[in-house]
């Protein structure tokens, strides 16, 4: 097993499949009255969050607790980070406190990689800037596999603000490893430079991609990372790249609709679509806990 999970590219097909299979075992635990395993008793997991998060942070906390680890939640707000302490000094403090694993979210792409050089424990990337979010890709793959029965050969459409999305990048890498075919759909201004080198197709036309899609994954328009106008207006964006009921009808009967959350309801996805039976949005959150349990368990020395 690898020591850190920094990028979805750290996982080969065998390892990724082992994580998904282990997550399925972990999910069985969620149906029990006592949702706890003694596996990580006496180990310490630190959640080091420099950026806002609801789902990911709670999910990692629940996962570590269900494995009986001691959990320390660190948020940059209210810590010495606001006094100007560097990531390195914070890392050395965590190290001195005996952290076995550090789960880090940071606005700088590459921060988890730096951290991995400074501490002895395991580092899990919970989202770094616009770069990667590997556990999100794993929970998305898990959700696709459990709804559609397979990953190899699936047509997955990832739609919207690809430019600012670490979710998109990690999904492209992992889905490619697992044999799915990914198409990125966005206005030209919201596709990153160098996207041609990604193992994915690109398109500017959502309507033409939908009839062949098994999965359509909508991305949040990340206004907080936008320093200029990337499209004329919210209305124009929704008209071309938003998923409403009329568009959803173009999908094959079996296709599912995903979104990593948080959603801009009415912008990239309408409430009717988000709350429809095809939507897996709430399931993705539940699956996130099982997948993160599997990741922590395997990285900290458990066997499949
Ligand atoms: C995503 C993130 O933070 O990268 N959300 C998440 O982890 N569930 C996507 C987003 O912020 O739009």
Short mmCIF file of N, CA and C in Angstrom, two decimals, residues 42-102:
data_model
loop_
_atom_site.label_atom_id
_atom_site.label_comp_id
_atom_site.label_asym_id
_atom_site.label_seq_id
_atom_site.Cartn_x
_atom_site.Cartn_y
_atom_site.Cartn_z
N UNK A 42 -6.01 4.20 19.51
CA UNK A 42 -4.68 4.65 19.92
C UNK A 42 -3.94 5.43 18.84
N UNK A 43 -4.50 5.52 17.62
CA UNK A 43 -3.86 6.31 16.56
C UNK A 43 -4.51 7.69 16.51
N UNK A 44 -3.73 8.66 16.05
CA UNK A 44 -4.23 10.04 16.02
C UNK A 44 -4.35 10.55 14.60
N UNK A 45 -5.52 11.04 14.26
CA UNK A 45 -5.76 11.63 12.94
C UNK A 45 -6.04 13.12 13.13
N UNK A 46 -5.28 13.96 12.43
CA UNK A 46 -5.49 15.41 12.53
C UNK A 46 -6.15 15.91 11.25
N UNK A 47 -7.24 16.63 11.40
CA UNK A 47 -7.88 17.28 10.26
C UNK A 47 -7.40 18.72 10.21
N UNK A 48 -6.58 19.03 9.22
CA UNK A 48 -5.94 20.34 9.13
C UNK A 48 -6.58 21.12 7.98
N UNK A 49 -7.57 21.94 8.33
CA UNK A 49 -8.37 22.59 7.27
C UNK A 49 -8.10 24.09 7.21
N UNK A 50 -7.44 24.49 6.14
CA UNK A 50 -7.15 25.90 5.91
C UNK A 50 -8.21 26.55 5.03
N UNK A 51 -9.12 25.74 4.49
CA UNK A 51 -10.16 26.28 3.62
C UNK A 51 -11.49 25.77 4.13
N UNK A 52 -12.55 26.53 3.85
CA UNK A 52 -13.87 26.13 4.33
C UNK A 52 -14.27 24.77 3.77
N UNK A 53 -15.02 24.06 4.56
CA UNK A 53 -15.51 22.76 4.13
C UNK A 53 -16.64 22.34 5.05
N UNK A 54 -17.65 21.72 4.49
CA UNK A 54 -18.71 21.14 5.32
C UNK A 54 -18.58 19.62 5.23
N UNK A 55 -18.89 19.11 4.03
CA UNK A 55 -18.93 17.67 3.81
C UNK A 55 -17.62 16.94 4.08
N UNK A 56 -16.57 17.42 3.45
CA UNK A 56 -15.30 16.69 3.49
C UNK A 56 -14.78 16.59 4.92
N UNK A 57 -14.86 17.70 5.62
CA UNK A 57 -14.34 17.72 6.97
C UNK A 57 -15.13 16.82 7.92
N UNK A 58 -16.45 16.93 7.86
CA UNK A 58 -17.29 16.10 8.72
C UNK A 58 -17.10 14.63 8.36
N UNK A 59 -16.97 14.38 7.07
CA UNK A 59 -16.83 13.03 6.57
C UNK A 59 -15.55 12.37 7.09
N UNK A 60 -14.42 13.09 7.01
CA UNK A 60 -13.16 12.54 7.53
C UNK A 60 -13.24 12.34 9.03
N UNK A 61 -13.91 13.26 9.72
CA UNK A 61 -14.03 13.13 11.17
C UNK A 61 -14.86 11.90 11.52
N UNK A 62 -15.99 11.73 10.85
CA UNK A 62 -16.84 10.57 11.11
C UNK A 62 -16.08 9.28 10.78
N UNK A 63 -15.34 9.29 9.67
CA UNK A 63 -14.60 8.09 9.26
C UNK A 63 -13.57 7.70 10.31
N UNK A 64 -12.79 8.68 10.77
CA UNK A 64 -11.74 8.38 11.75
C UNK A 64 -12.36 7.91 13.07
N UNK A 65 -13.45 8.53 13.45
CA UNK A 65 -14.10 8.14 14.71
C UNK A 65 -14.70 6.75 14.63
N UNK A 66 -15.27 6.40 13.49
CA UNK A 66 -15.84 5.05 13.35
C UNK A 66 -14.77 3.97 13.40
N UNK A 67 -13.53 4.39 13.13
CA UNK A 67 -12.42 3.43 13.24
C UNK A 67 -11.73 3.55 14.60
N UNK A 68 -12.33 4.32 15.52
CA UNK A 68 -11.84 4.47 16.91
C UNK A 68 -10.54 5.25 17.05
N UNK A 69 -10.17 6.03 16.03
CA UNK A 69 -8.98 6.87 16.15
C UNK A 69 -9.29 8.08 17.03
N UNK A 70 -8.24 8.69 17.60
CA UNK A 70 -8.41 9.98 18.25
C UNK A 70 -8.35 11.04 17.16
N UNK A 71 -9.29 11.96 17.18
CA UNK A 71 -9.37 12.95 16.11
C UNK A 71 -9.14 14.35 16.66
N UNK A 72 -8.22 15.07 16.02
CA UNK A 72 -8.00 16.47 16.38
C UNK A 72 -8.39 17.32 15.18
N UNK A 73 -9.33 18.23 15.41
CA UNK A 73 -9.76 19.11 14.33
C UNK A 73 -9.08 20.46 14.45
N UNK A 74 -8.35 20.81 13.42
CA UNK A 74 -7.62 22.07 13.43
C UNK A 74 -8.20 22.93 12.32
N UNK A 75 -8.65 24.14 12.66
CA UNK A 75 -9.05 25.01 11.57
C UNK A 75 -8.20 26.27 11.64
N UNK A 76 -7.80 26.75 10.48
CA UNK A 76 -6.86 27.87 10.42
C UNK A 76 -7.42 29.10 11.13
N UNK A 77 -8.73 29.28 11.01
CA UNK A 77 -9.36 30.40 11.72
C UNK A 77 -9.26 30.14 13.22
N UNK A 78 -8.76 31.10 13.96
CA UNK A 78 -8.67 30.93 15.41
C UNK A 78 -7.40 30.22 15.86
N UNK A 79 -6.52 29.85 14.93
CA UNK A 79 -5.25 29.22 15.30
C UNK A 79 -4.11 30.23 15.12
N UNK A 80 -2.89 29.78 15.37
CA UNK A 80 -1.74 30.68 15.19
C UNK A 80 -1.46 31.00 13.71
N UNK A 81 -2.20 30.32 12.81
CA UNK A 81 -2.05 30.65 11.39
C UNK A 81 -2.45 32.11 11.17
N UNK A 82 -3.47 32.57 11.91
CA UNK A 82 -3.87 33.98 11.77
C UNK A 82 -2.81 34.91 12.37
N UNK A 83 -1.87 34.36 13.13
CA UNK A 83 -0.74 35.17 13.61
C UNK A 83 0.44 35.05 12.65
N UNK A 84 0.25 34.38 11.54
CA UNK A 84 1.29 34.32 10.51
C UNK A 84 2.15 33.07 10.59
N UNK A 85 1.75 32.07 11.35
CA UNK A 85 2.57 30.86 11.43
C UNK A 85 2.54 30.13 10.08
N UNK A 86 3.69 29.62 9.69
CA UNK A 86 3.78 28.98 8.38
C UNK A 86 3.25 27.54 8.44
N UNK A 87 2.99 27.00 7.26
CA UNK A 87 2.54 25.61 7.17
C UNK A 87 3.60 24.69 7.76
N UNK A 88 4.87 25.01 7.52
CA UNK A 88 5.94 24.15 8.02
C UNK A 88 5.96 24.11 9.55
N UNK A 89 5.83 25.26 10.18
CA UNK A 89 5.85 25.28 11.65
C UNK A 89 4.62 24.58 12.22
N UNK A 90 3.50 24.76 11.56
CA UNK A 90 2.29 24.06 12.00
C UNK A 90 2.51 22.55 11.86
N UNK A 91 3.12 22.14 10.76
CA UNK A 91 3.38 20.72 10.52
C UNK A 91 4.29 20.14 11.60
N UNK A 92 5.31 20.89 11.98
CA UNK A 92 6.25 20.39 13.00
C UNK A 92 5.56 20.28 14.36
N UNK A 93 4.61 21.18 14.61
CA UNK A 93 3.83 21.09 15.85
C UNK A 93 3.00 19.80 15.86
N UNK A 94 2.36 19.53 14.74
CA UNK A 94 1.53 18.31 14.65
C UNK A 94 2.39 17.06 14.82
N UNK A 95 3.56 17.13 14.20
CA UNK A 95 4.50 16.03 14.28
C UNK A 95 4.89 15.78 15.75
N UNK A 96 5.17 16.87 16.46
CA UNK A 96 5.57 16.76 17.87
C UNK A 96 4.44 16.17 18.71
N UNK A 97 3.21 16.38 18.26
CA UNK A 97 2.06 15.85 19.01
C UNK A 97 1.74 14.42 18.62
N UNK A 98 2.51 13.87 17.72
CA UNK A 98 2.37 12.46 17.40
C UNK A 98 1.23 12.12 16.45
N UNK A 99 0.98 12.99 15.46
CA UNK A 99 -0.08 12.68 14.50
C UNK A 99 0.33 11.49 13.61
N UNK A 100 -0.52 10.48 13.53
CA UNK A 100 -0.24 9.35 12.64
C UNK A 100 -0.68 9.66 11.22
N UNK A 101 -1.73 10.46 11.11
CA UNK A 101 -2.19 10.87 9.78
C UNK A 101 -2.65 12.31 9.84
N UNK A 102 -2.36 13.05 8.79
CA UNK A 102 -2.84 14.43 8.68
C UNK A 102 -3.66 14.54 7.40
#
